[in-house]
CSV table of C-alpha atoms in Angstrom, one decimal:
chain,number,residue,atom,x,y,z
A,1,MET,CA,-10.0,14.0,-10.4
A,2,ARG,CA,-6.7,14.0,-8.7
A,3,LEU,CA,-5.3,12.7,-5.4
A,4,VAL,CA,-3.6,15.3,-3.1
A,5,THR,CA,-2.2,15.2,0.4
A,6,ILE,CA,-4.3,16.6,3.2
A,7,GLU,CA,-1.6,19.3,3.7
A,8,SER,CA,-2.1,20.4,0.1
A,9,CYS,CA,-5.9,20.8,0.4
A,10,ALA,CA,-7.4,24.3,0.6
A,11,PRO,CA,-10.8,25.7,1.4
A,12,GLY,CA,-13.1,25.7,-1.6
A,13,MET,CA,-11.8,22.4,-3.0
A,14,LYS,CA,-14.5,19.8,-3.7
A,15,LEU,CA,-14.2,16.1,-3.1
A,16,GLY,CA,-13.9,13.9,-6.2
A,17,ARG,CA,-14.6,10.8,-4.1
A,18,ALA,CA,-16.3,10.3,-0.8
A,19,VAL,CA,-14.4,10.1,2.5
A,20,LEU,CA,-15.4,7.0,4.4
A,21,THR,CA,-15.3,5.9,8.0
A,22,GLU,CA,-13.3,2.8,8.9
A,23,GLN,CA,-16.5,0.8,8.7
A,24,GLY,CA,-17.1,2.0,5.1
A,25,GLN,CA,-19.9,4.5,5.9
A,26,VAL,CA,-19.9,7.9,4.1
A,27,LEU,CA,-18.4,10.6,6.2
A,28,LEU,CA,-18.2,13.3,3.5
A,29,GLY,CA,-19.9,12.8,0.1
A,30,TYR,CA,-18.8,13.4,-3.4
A,31,GLY,CA,-18.8,17.1,-4.3
A,32,TYR,CA,-18.5,18.2,-0.6
A,33,GLU,CA,-16.8,21.6,-0.5
A,34,LEU,CA,-13.9,21.7,2.0
A,35,THR,CA,-13.5,24.4,4.6
A,36,GLN,CA,-10.4,25.0,6.7
A,37,SER,CA,-12.0,23.6,9.9
A,38,VAL,CA,-13.0,20.5,8.0
A,39,ILE,CA,-9.5,20.0,6.7
A,40,HIS,CA,-8.1,20.3,10.2
A,41,ARG,CA,-10.7,17.9,11.5
A,42,LEU,CA,-9.8,15.3,8.8
A,43,GLN,CA,-6.1,15.7,9.6
A,44,ALA,CA,-6.9,15.0,13.3
A,45,MET,CA,-8.9,11.9,12.2
A,46,GLY,CA,-5.9,10.5,10.4
A,47,VAL,CA,-6.9,11.3,6.8
A,48,HIS,CA,-3.7,11.7,4.8
A,49,GLN,CA,-5.0,12.3,1.3
A,50,LEU,CA,-8.1,13.1,-0.6
A,51,TYR,CA,-9.5,12.8,-4.2
A,52,ILE,CA,-10.3,16.3,-5.4
A,53,ASP,CA,-12.7,17.2,-8.2
A,54,ASP,CA,-11.1,19.4,-10.8
A,55,PRO,CA,-12.6,20.3,-14.3
A,56,ARG,CA,-9.1,20.3,-15.8
A,57,THR,CA,-8.6,16.6,-14.9
A,58,GLU,CA,-12.2,15.3,-15.2
A,59,ASP,CA,-11.2,13.0,-18.0
A,60,ILE,CA,-8.5,11.3,-15.9
A,61,ILE,CA,-9.7,7.8,-14.9
A,62,VAL,CA,-8.5,6.7,-11.5
A,63,GLU,CA,-8.7,2.9,-11.5
A,64,GLU,CA,-8.3,0.4,-8.7
A,65,THR,CA,-7.0,-3.1,-8.9
A,66,ILE,CA,-9.9,-4.4,-6.7
A,67,ARG,CA,-13.5,-3.3,-6.3
A,68,GLU,CA,-14.7,-1.2,-3.4
A,69,GLU,CA,-16.9,-4.1,-2.5
A,70,THR,CA,-13.9,-6.4,-2.2
A,71,ARG,CA,-12.0,-3.8,-0.1
A,72,ARG,CA,-14.9,-3.7,2.3
A,73,ARG,CA,-15.2,-7.5,2.5
A,74,VAL,CA,-11.5,-7.7,3.3
A,75,HIS,CA,-11.7,-4.9,5.9
A,76,GLY,CA,-14.5,-6.7,7.7
A,77,ALA,CA,-12.8,-10.1,7.5
A,78,LEU,CA,-9.5,-8.7,8.9
A,79,GLN,CA,-11.4,-7.0,11.7
A,80,GLN,CA,-12.8,-10.4,12.7
A,81,VAL,CA,-9.3,-11.9,12.5
A,82,MET,CA,-7.9,-9.2,14.8
A,83,ALA,CA,-10.7,-9.6,17.3
A,84,TYR,CA,-10.3,-13.3,17.3
A,85,VAL,CA,-6.5,-13.3,17.8
A,86,ARG,CA,-6.7,-10.9,20.6
A,87,ALA,CA,-9.5,-12.8,22.3
A,88,ASN,CA,-7.8,-16.2,22.0
A,89,GLY,CA,-4.2,-15.2,22.1
A,90,ALA,CA,-1.5,-17.6,21.1
A,91,GLY,CA,-3.1,-20.5,23.0
A,92,GLY,CA,-5.0,-23.5,21.5
A,93,GLY,CA,-8.6,-24.4,21.7
A,94,ARG,CA,-9.8,-22.1,18.9
A,95,ILE,CA,-13.2,-23.0,17.6
A,96,VAL,CA,-13.1,-20.9,14.4
A,97,THR,CA,-10.4,-21.4,11.7
A,98,PHE,CA,-8.5,-18.5,10.1
A,99,SER,CA,-9.6,-19.9,6.8
A,100,GLN,CA,-13.2,-19.5,7.7
A,101,LEU,CA,-12.6,-15.8,8.5
A,102,VAL,CA,-10.9,-14.9,5.2
A,103,ALA,CA,-11.9,-17.5,2.6
A,104,ASP,CA,-14.5,-15.1,1.1
A,105,SER,CA,-11.9,-12.3,1.0
A,106,VAL,CA,-9.3,-14.4,-0.7
A,107,LYS,CA,-11.7,-15.5,-3.4
A,108,HIS,CA,-12.8,-12.0,-4.2
A,109,ILE,CA,-9.2,-10.6,-4.2
A,110,VAL,CA,-8.1,-13.4,-6.6
A,111,ASP,CA,-11.2,-13.0,-8.8
A,112,ASP,CA,-10.6,-9.2,-9.1
A,113,VAL,CA,-6.9,-9.5,-9.8
A,114,VAL,CA,-7.5,-12.2,-12.5
A,115,TYR,CA,-10.3,-10.1,-14.0
A,116,ASN,CA,-8.0,-7.0,-14.1
A,117,ARG,CA,-5.0,-9.1,-15.3
A,118,ASN,CA,-3.8,-6.4,-17.8
A,119,MET,CA,-4.0,-3.6,-15.3
A,120,PRO,CA,-0.7,-2.4,-13.7
A,121,ILE,CA,-0.4,-2.8,-9.9
A,122,VAL,CA,-1.6,0.3,-8.2
A,123,HIS,CA,-1.0,0.9,-4.5
A,124,ILE,CA,-4.4,0.9,-2.7
A,125,ARG,CA,-4.7,4.4,-1.4
A,126,SER,CA,-7.0,4.8,1.6
A,127,THR,CA,-8.9,8.0,2.0
A,128,ALA,CA,-10.8,6.7,5.0
A,129,ALA,CA,-10.7,8.4,8.4
A,130,THR,CA,-8.4,6.1,10.3
A,131,GLY,CA,-6.7,8.0,13.0
A,132,GLU,CA,-3.3,6.6,13.9
A,133,ARG,CA,-4.9,3.3,14.9
A,134,LEU,CA,-2.6,0.4,14.5
A,135,ASP,CA,-5.5,-1.8,13.4
A,136,GLN,CA,-6.0,0.2,10.3
A,137,HIS,CA,-2.3,0.1,9.4
A,138,PHE,CA,-2.5,-3.7,9.8
A,139,ILE,CA,-5.5,-3.9,7.5
A,140,ASN,CA,-4.1,-1.6,4.8
A,141,ASN,CA,-0.8,-3.4,4.8
A,142,ALA,CA,-2.4,-6.9,4.6
A,143,LEU,CA,-4.7,-5.7,1.7
A,144,ASN,CA,-1.9,-4.1,-0.3
A,145,VAL,CA,0.5,-7.0,0.2
A,146,SER,CA,-2.1,-9.6,-0.7
A,147,VAL,CA,-3.1,-7.7,-3.9
A,148,PHE,CA,0.5,-7.1,-5.0
A,149,ALA,CA,1.6,-10.6,-4.2
A,150,THR,CA,-1.3,-12.2,-6.0
A,151,LYS,CA,-0.7,-10.0,-9.1
A,152,LEU,CA,3.0,-10.8,-9.2
A,153,ALA,CA,2.3,-14.6,-8.7
A,154,MET,CA,-0.2,-14.5,-11.6
A,155,ALA,CA,2.5,-12.9,-13.7
A,156,GLU,CA,4.8,-15.8,-12.9
A,157,GLY,CA,2.1,-18.1,-14.3
A,158,LEU,CA,0.8,-19.7,-11.1
A,159,ALA,CA,-2.6,-21.5,-11.3
A,160,LYS,CA,-5.6,-20.0,-9.6
A,161,GLU,CA,-5.4,-22.5,-6.7
A,162,GLU,CA,-1.8,-21.3,-6.0
A,163,LEU,CA,-2.9,-17.7,-6.3
A,164,SER,CA,-5.3,-18.3,-3.5
A,165,THR,CA,-2.5,-19.8,-1.4
A,166,VAL,CA,-0.3,-16.7,-2.1
A,167,CYS,CA,-3.1,-14.4,-1.3
A,168,ALA,CA,-4.0,-16.0,2.0
A,169,ALA,CA,-0.3,-16.1,3.0
A,170,ALA,CA,0.0,-12.4,2.3
A,171,LEU,CA,-3.1,-11.6,4.3
A,172,PHE,CA,-1.7,-13.5,7.3
A,173,HIS,CA,2.0,-12.6,7.0
A,174,ASP,CA,2.0,-10.1,9.9
A,175,LEU,CA,-0.5,-11.9,12.1
A,176,GLY,CA,2.0,-12.2,14.9
A,177,LYS,CA,2.1,-8.4,15.3
A,178,LEU,CA,-1.4,-8.6,16.8
A,179,LEU,CA,0.2,-10.2,19.9
A,180,ILE,CA,2.9,-7.5,20.3
A,181,PRO,CA,2.2,-4.5,22.6
A,182,GLN,CA,0.9,-1.7,20.5
A,183,THR,CA,3.0,0.8,22.5
A,184,LEU,CA,6.2,-0.8,21.0
A,185,LEU,CA,4.9,-0.8,17.4
A,186,THR,CA,4.1,2.9,17.6
A,187,LYS,CA,7.0,4.1,19.8
A,188,ARG,CA,8.5,7.3,18.4
A,189,THR,CA,11.9,7.1,20.2
A,190,LYS,CA,14.7,4.6,19.7
A,191,LEU,CA,13.8,1.0,20.7
A,192,SER,CA,15.9,-0.7,23.4
A,193,GLU,CA,17.6,-4.0,22.6
A,194,GLU,CA,14.9,-5.8,24.6
A,195,GLU,CA,12.1,-4.0,22.9
A,196,LEU,CA,13.6,-4.8,19.5
A,197,ARG,CA,13.8,-8.5,20.4
A,198,THR,CA,10.1,-8.4,21.5
A,199,ILE,CA,9.0,-6.9,18.1
A,200,ARG,CA,11.1,-9.4,16.2
A,201,ARG,CA,9.2,-12.2,17.9
A,202,HIS,CA,6.2,-11.5,15.7
A,203,PRO,CA,7.2,-13.9,12.8
A,204,GLU,CA,7.4,-16.8,15.2
A,205,LEU,CA,4.1,-15.8,17.0
A,206,GLY,CA,2.4,-15.7,13.6
A,207,TYR,CA,3.8,-19.0,12.6
A,208,LYS,CA,2.5,-20.6,15.9
A,209,LEU,CA,-1.0,-19.2,15.3
A,210,LEU,CA,-1.2,-20.6,11.8
A,211,LYS,CA,0.7,-23.9,11.8
A,212,ASP,CA,-1.8,-25.8,13.9
A,213,ASP,CA,-4.8,-24.6,11.9
A,214,ALA,CA,-5.4,-27.5,9.4
A,215,SER,CA,-7.6,-25.2,7.2
A,216,VAL,CA,-4.7,-23.0,6.4
A,217,SER,CA,-1.9,-24.0,4.0
A,218,LEU,CA,1.4,-24.6,5.8
A,219,VAL,CA,2.9,-22.2,3.2
A,220,ALA,CA,1.0,-19.4,5.0
A,221,ALA,CA,2.6,-20.3,8.2
A,222,GLN,CA,6.1,-20.5,6.5
A,223,CYS,CA,5.6,-17.0,5.0
A,224,ALA,CA,4.6,-15.6,8.4
A,225,LEU,CA,7.8,-17.1,9.8
A,226,GLN,CA,10.1,-16.1,7.0
A,227,HIS,CA,9.0,-12.8,5.6
A,228,HIS,CA,11.8,-10.9,7.5
A,229,GLU,CA,14.5,-13.2,6.4
A,230,ARG,CA,17.1,-11.8,3.9
A,231,VAL,CA,18.8,-13.5,1.0
A,232,ASP,CA,22.2,-12.7,2.5
A,233,GLY,CA,21.4,-14.5,5.8
A,234,LEU,CA,21.2,-11.3,7.9
A,235,GLY,CA,17.4,-11.4,8.5
A,236,TYR,CA,15.4,-12.9,11.3
A,237,PRO,CA,14.3,-15.0,13.1
A,238,PHE,CA,16.7,-17.7,11.8
A,239,GLY,CA,19.1,-16.0,9.5
A,240,LEU,CA,18.1,-18.1,6.5
A,241,ARG,CA,19.9,-17.6,3.2
A,242,GLY,CA,18.9,-17.6,-0.5
A,243,ASP,CA,17.0,-20.7,-1.5
A,244,ASP,CA,16.4,-21.7,2.1
A,245,ILE,CA,13.7,-19.0,2.2
A,246,HIS,CA,10.4,-20.0,0.6
A,247,PRO,CA,9.9,-18.1,-2.7
A,248,TYR,CA,6.5,-16.8,-1.6
A,249,ALA,CA,8.1,-15.5,1.6
A,250,LYS,CA,10.7,-13.6,-0.4
A,251,LEU,CA,7.9,-12.1,-2.5
A,252,ILE,CA,5.8,-11.1,0.4
A,253,GLY,CA,8.8,-9.8,2.4
A,254,MET,CA,9.8,-7.5,-0.5
A,255,ILE,CA,6.3,-6.2,-1.0
A,256,ASP,CA,5.8,-5.7,2.8
A,257,ALA,CA,8.9,-3.6,2.9
A,258,TYR,CA,7.7,-1.4,-0.1
A,259,ASP,CA,4.3,-0.9,1.4
A,260,ALA,CA,5.7,0.0,4.8
A,261,LEU,CA,8.0,2.6,3.2
A,262,VAL,CA,5.3,4.4,1.2
A,263,SER,CA,2.7,4.3,4.1
A,264,HIS,CA,2.4,6.9,6.8
A,265,ARG,CA,3.3,5.9,10.3
A,266,SER,CA,2.8,7.8,13.6
A,267,TYR,CA,6.6,8.1,14.0
A,268,ARG,CA,7.6,9.0,10.4
A,269,ASN,CA,6.3,10.3,7.1
A,270,ALA,CA,5.7,8.2,4.0
A,271,MET,CA,8.6,7.8,1.5
A,272,LEU,CA,8.0,8.8,-2.1
A,273,PRO,CA,7.2,5.8,-4.3
A,274,HIS,CA,10.3,6.1,-6.5
A,275,GLU,CA,12.5,6.5,-3.4
A,276,ALA,CA,11.0,3.2,-2.0
A,277,MET,CA,11.7,1.5,-5.3
A,278,ASP,CA,15.3,2.8,-5.2
A,279,TYR,CA,15.6,1.4,-1.7
A,280,LEU,CA,14.6,-2.0,-2.9
A,281,TYR,CA,17.1,-1.9,-5.7
A,282,ALA,CA,19.8,-0.7,-3.3
A,283,ASN,CA,19.2,-3.9,-1.3
A,284,VAL,CA,19.1,-6.3,-4.2
A,285,GLU,CA,21.2,-9.4,-3.5
A,286,SER,CA,21.5,-8.5,0.2
A,287,ALA,CA,17.9,-8.3,1.4
A,288,TYR,CA,15.8,-9.0,-1.7
A,289,ASP,CA,15.8,-11.3,-4.7
A,290,ARG,CA,16.8,-9.5,-7.9
A,291,GLY,CA,14.3,-11.2,-10.1
A,292,LYS,CA,11.4,-10.4,-7.9
A,293,VAL,CA,12.5,-6.7,-7.5
A,294,GLU,CA,12.8,-6.4,-11.3
A,295,GLN,CA,9.4,-8.0,-11.8
A,296,PHE,CA,7.8,-5.7,-9.2
A,297,ARG,CA,9.3,-2.7,-10.9
A,298,ASN,CA,7.9,-3.8,-14.3
A,299,LYS,CA,4.4,-4.4,-13.0
A,300,VAL,CA,3.8,-1.6,-10.4
A,301,ALA,CA,2.6,1.9,-11.3
A,302,ILE,CA,4.4,3.9,-8.7
A,303,PHE,CA,2.7,7.1,-10.0
A,304,PRO,CA,-0.9,6.1,-10.8
A,305,PRO,CA,-3.2,8.3,-12.8
A,306,GLY,CA,-4.7,11.1,-10.6
A,307,THR,CA,-1.5,11.5,-8.6
A,308,THR,CA,-0.6,15.2,-8.0
A,309,VAL,CA,3.1,15.8,-8.8
A,310,THR,CA,5.8,18.5,-9.0
A,311,LEU,CA,8.4,18.1,-11.8
A,312,ASN,CA,12.1,19.0,-11.5
A,313,THR,CA,11.3,21.9,-13.9
A,314,GLY,CA,9.2,23.5,-11.2
A,315,GLU,CA,6.0,22.8,-13.1
A,316,LYS,CA,3.1,21.1,-11.3
A,317,GLY,CA,0.4,18.8,-12.6
A,318,VAL,CA,-1.4,15.5,-12.4
A,319,VAL,CA,-0.5,12.1,-13.8
A,320,SER,CA,-2.9,11.7,-16.7
A,321,ARG,CA,-2.0,8.2,-18.1
A,322,LEU,CA,0.6,5.5,-18.0
A,323,ASP,CA,3.0,4.3,-20.6
A,324,SER,CA,3.0,0.5,-20.6
A,325,SER,CA,6.6,0.5,-21.9
A,326,CYS,CA,7.8,2.3,-18.8
A,327,LEU,CA,5.4,2.6,-15.9
A,328,GLN,CA,7.8,4.7,-13.9
A,329,ARG,CA,7.6,7.5,-16.5
A,330,PRO,CA,3.9,8.4,-17.0
A,331,THR,CA,2.3,11.3,-18.9
A,332,VAL,CA,1.8,14.3,-16.7
A,333,ARG,CA,-0.9,17.0,-17.3
A,334,VAL,CA,0.9,20.2,-16.6
A,335,LEU,CA,-1.3,22.7,-14.8
A,336,THR,CA,1.0,25.4,-13.5
A,337,ALA,CA,4.2,27.1,-14.7
A,338,PRO,CA,7.4,27.0,-12.7
A,339,ASN,CA,6.5,30.4,-11.2
A,340,GLY,CA,3.2,28.9,-9.8
A,341,GLU,CA,1.0,30.6,-12.4
A,342,GLU,CA,-1.9,28.5,-13.6
A,343,LEU,CA,-1.8,27.7,-17.3
A,344,LYS,CA,-4.7,28.9,-19.4
A,345,THR,CA,-4.2,25.8,-21.5
A,346,PRO,CA,-2.9,22.8,-19.6
A,347,TYR,CA,-1.0,20.2,-21.7
A,348,ASP,CA,0.1,16.6,-21.4
A,349,LEU,CA,3.8,15.9,-21.1
A,350,PRO,CA,4.9,12.3,-21.8
A,351,LEU,CA,7.9,11.7,-19.6
A,352,THR,CA,9.1,8.8,-21.8
A,353,ARG,CA,9.8,11.5,-24.5
A,354,HIS,CA,11.4,14.0,-22.2
A,355,LEU,CA,14.0,12.1,-20.3
A,356,ASN,CA,15.5,15.2,-18.7
A,357,VAL,CA,12.2,15.8,-16.9
A,358,MET,CA,11.5,13.9,-13.7
A,359,ILE,CA,8.9,13.8,-10.9
A,360,ARG,CA,10.5,15.5,-7.9
A,361,SER,CA,7.7,15.2,-5.4
A,362,VAL,CA,4.2,14.1,-4.9
A,363,GLY,CA,1.1,15.8,-3.5
A,364,ASP,CA,2.4,19.3,-2.7
A,365,PHE,CA,0.1,21.1,-5.1
A,366,ARG,CA,-2.4,23.7,-3.6
A,367,SER,CA,-3.6,25.3,-6.8
A,368,PHE,CA,-7.1,24.3,-8.0
A,369,ALA,CA,-9.8,25.3,-10.4
A,370,GLY,CA,-12.8,26.7,-8.6
């Protein structure tokens, strides 16, 4: 099984994993054979990538940090959160607490992360039909940031109770965006100064939503308020510096930036994972804490098994397994020669032993075994 971009899919390819609706219902089942019209329809519905069945990669195991059941629980809980915030706005008088809405999700995320404690962090890749709806971007971002933050907090040795605090804070970090006009958040042209100021109000709006909810840790409200602060003092809303920023907010802000960079948006394409990691490093000591960036690099698998890649040699293949000594340089199963010819005998190339070979791009591989 391998993960390819929708643009790289071709008629005749068969699904290696079902395509779901936003509600978790099966839209196209395992083994479904794609046609050009179906590919076009999936593109129009906002599907950016698909798992494809391929006999040459059938032994490659694509693992996820959390279970599909947990993913669906979180999806449902965050839908309730969105509906509740939009119905009640920033005013008081709420009769349901945010903790009530996500407590079950937090427990399951933490339990899954602890159970898979030895597994590298893998970006949760949605193959659901989402369209360009901002709601789905909010859910995917909250899910990825919460899983990444919980995993890194566990690596720092935090107790399970604190892991739950970090997880909840990460799920709620962008809550204030639900009160920002969606037209501004998806605008394709340059924002005016006034529009930019409006968007930059979302940390304070999120803080106000959370701080008066006694069921939610004040840390969650602080993280919502501070996740766009920078260690050099040039962030917002208050220009806090260094240790004045809560350590969880530093962690969540860094992960939020990475997730945003590697995710598709209506106004730009996703950045390649190694490019996003380079961006974090380029902004160490200005925007991000060095220790947290280094820990993130050591724990995240930026090219997970199943990822379709092109090497700088021109060869193409699929990431077959990870090397725990260097997660950024996995083993690649080479399937095609530089001239595009399919190899009769694919072979595994460990990049840790071939330092002159690098992954040049992800997902632009149309060849497949029928």
